[in-house]
Tab-separated table of C-alpha atoms in Angstrom:
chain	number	residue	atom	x	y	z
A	88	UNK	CA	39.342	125.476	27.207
A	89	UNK	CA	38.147	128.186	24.950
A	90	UNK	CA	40.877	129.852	23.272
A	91	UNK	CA	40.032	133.285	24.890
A	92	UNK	CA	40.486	131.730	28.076
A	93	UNK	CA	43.765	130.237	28.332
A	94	UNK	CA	44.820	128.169	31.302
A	95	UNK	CA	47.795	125.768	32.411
A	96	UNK	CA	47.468	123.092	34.026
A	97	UNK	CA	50.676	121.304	35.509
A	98	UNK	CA	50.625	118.144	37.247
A	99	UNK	CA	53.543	115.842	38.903
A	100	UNK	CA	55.144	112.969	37.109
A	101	UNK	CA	54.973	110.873	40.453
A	102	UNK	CA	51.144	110.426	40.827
A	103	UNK	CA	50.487	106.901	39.383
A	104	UNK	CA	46.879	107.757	40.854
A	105	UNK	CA	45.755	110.666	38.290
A	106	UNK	CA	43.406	109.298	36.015
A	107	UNK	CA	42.419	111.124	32.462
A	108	UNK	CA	38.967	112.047	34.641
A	109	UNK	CA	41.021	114.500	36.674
A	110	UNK	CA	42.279	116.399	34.227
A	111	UNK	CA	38.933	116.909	32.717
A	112	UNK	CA	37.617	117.958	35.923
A	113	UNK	CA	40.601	120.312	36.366
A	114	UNK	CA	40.075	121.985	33.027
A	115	UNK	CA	36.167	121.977	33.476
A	116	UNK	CA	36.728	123.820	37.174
A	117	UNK	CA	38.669	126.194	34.927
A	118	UNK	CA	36.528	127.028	32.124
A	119	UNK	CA	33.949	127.658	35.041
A	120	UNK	CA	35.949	130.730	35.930
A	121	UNK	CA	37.963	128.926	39.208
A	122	UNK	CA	41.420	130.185	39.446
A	123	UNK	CA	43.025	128.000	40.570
A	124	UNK	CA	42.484	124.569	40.690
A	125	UNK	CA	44.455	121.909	43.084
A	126	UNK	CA	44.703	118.414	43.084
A	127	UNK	CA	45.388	118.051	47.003
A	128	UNK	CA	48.125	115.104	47.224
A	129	UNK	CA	47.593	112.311	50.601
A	130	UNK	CA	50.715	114.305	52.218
A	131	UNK	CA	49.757	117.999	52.155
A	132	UNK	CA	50.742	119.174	49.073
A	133	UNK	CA	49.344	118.756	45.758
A	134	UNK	CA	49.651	116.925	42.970
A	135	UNK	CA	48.064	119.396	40.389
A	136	UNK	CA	47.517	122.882	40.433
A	137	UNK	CA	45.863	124.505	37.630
A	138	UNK	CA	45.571	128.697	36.612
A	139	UNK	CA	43.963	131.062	34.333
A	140	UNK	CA	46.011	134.024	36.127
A	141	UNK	CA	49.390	134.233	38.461
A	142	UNK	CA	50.127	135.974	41.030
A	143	UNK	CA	53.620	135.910	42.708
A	144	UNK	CA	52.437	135.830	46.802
A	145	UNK	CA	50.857	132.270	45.747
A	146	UNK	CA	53.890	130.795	45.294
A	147	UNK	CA	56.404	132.991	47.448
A	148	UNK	CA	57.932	131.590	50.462
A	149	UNK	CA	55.727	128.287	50.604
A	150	UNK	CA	56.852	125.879	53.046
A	151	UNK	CA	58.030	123.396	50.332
A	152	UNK	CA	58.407	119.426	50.993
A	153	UNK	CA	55.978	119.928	54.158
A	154	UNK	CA	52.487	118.776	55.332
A	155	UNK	CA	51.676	122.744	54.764
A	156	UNK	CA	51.841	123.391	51.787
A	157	UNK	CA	48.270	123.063	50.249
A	158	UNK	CA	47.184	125.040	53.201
A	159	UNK	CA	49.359	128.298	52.633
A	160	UNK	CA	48.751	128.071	49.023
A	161	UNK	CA	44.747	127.870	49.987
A	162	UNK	CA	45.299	130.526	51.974
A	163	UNK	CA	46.902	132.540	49.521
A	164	UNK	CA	44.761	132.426	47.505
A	165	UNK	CA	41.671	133.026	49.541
A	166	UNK	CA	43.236	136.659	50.742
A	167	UNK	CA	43.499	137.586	46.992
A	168	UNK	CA	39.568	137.000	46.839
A	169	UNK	CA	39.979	133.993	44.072
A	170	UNK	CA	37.454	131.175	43.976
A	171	UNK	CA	39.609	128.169	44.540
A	172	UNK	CA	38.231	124.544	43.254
A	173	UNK	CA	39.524	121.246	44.232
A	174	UNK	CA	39.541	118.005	42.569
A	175	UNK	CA	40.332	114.042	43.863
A	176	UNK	CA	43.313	113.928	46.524
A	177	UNK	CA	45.980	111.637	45.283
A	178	UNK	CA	48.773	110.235	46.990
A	179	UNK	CA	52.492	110.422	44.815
A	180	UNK	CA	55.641	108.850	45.279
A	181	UNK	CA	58.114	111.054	47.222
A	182	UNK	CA	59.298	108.196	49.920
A	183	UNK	CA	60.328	104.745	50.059
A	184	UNK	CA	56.994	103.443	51.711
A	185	UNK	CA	55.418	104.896	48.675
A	186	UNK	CA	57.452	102.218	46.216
A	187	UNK	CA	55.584	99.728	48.333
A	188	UNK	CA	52.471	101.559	47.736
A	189	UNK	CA	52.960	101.824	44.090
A	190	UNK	CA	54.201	97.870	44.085
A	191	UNK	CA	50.991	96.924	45.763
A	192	UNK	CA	48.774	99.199	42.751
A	193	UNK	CA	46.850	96.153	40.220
A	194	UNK	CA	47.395	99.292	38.178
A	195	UNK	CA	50.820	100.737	38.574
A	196	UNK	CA	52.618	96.825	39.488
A	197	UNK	CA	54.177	96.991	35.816
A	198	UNK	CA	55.610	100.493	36.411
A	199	UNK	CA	56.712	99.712	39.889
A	200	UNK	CA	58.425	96.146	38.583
A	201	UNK	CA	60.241	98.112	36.205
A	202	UNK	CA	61.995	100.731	38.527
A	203	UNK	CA	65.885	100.278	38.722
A	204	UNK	CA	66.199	99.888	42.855
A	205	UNK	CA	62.972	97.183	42.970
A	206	UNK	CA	63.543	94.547	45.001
């Protein structure tokens, strides 16, 4: 990003699917003048959300931990006339079927071996 356009970009620390290509993607969608820019996540939510700007009714009162949430967040942000961009949907670890998941990754199987409660 420019440094007369400053952005953030946040992402979760349970997403053993992001690759490096995402994040270029999210700050490209950025520099392009989207605000904001979501990484939808398998479940509902997301797994990234990136913003040049904030406004407090994005975030207000989202149904948090439900299959809703990228929804009312797209929503959101549609009603305040921003130009919304998303990237690859992801799937994170938030449940015990998703240590499987992770387990059975070629490319996370070193990460999931060396979690405390693996069986």
């Amino acid at each position: 990003m420019p440094p007369n356009n400053p952005a953030a970009i946040l992402v979760g620390t349970d997403v053993p699917s992001m690759m490096v290509d995402d994040l270029r993607q999210a700050a490209a969608a950025l520099a392009a003048g989207d605000d904001p820019v979501l990484g939808p996540a398998e479940d509902g939510g997301y797994w990234l959300v990136g913003m040049r700007r904030m406004a407090d009714a994005v975030f207000a009162d989202v149904p948090w931990s439900t299959d809703v949430v990228l929804a009312a967040t797209l929503q959101r942000c549609i009603a305040l006339g921003w130009r919304v961009a998303e990237i690859a949907t992801r799937w994170d670890v938030d449940r015990p079927d998703d240590i499987e998941r992770l387990r059975a990754d070629p490319h996370a199987a070193e990460l999931a071996a060396q979690l405390p409660y693996a069986a």
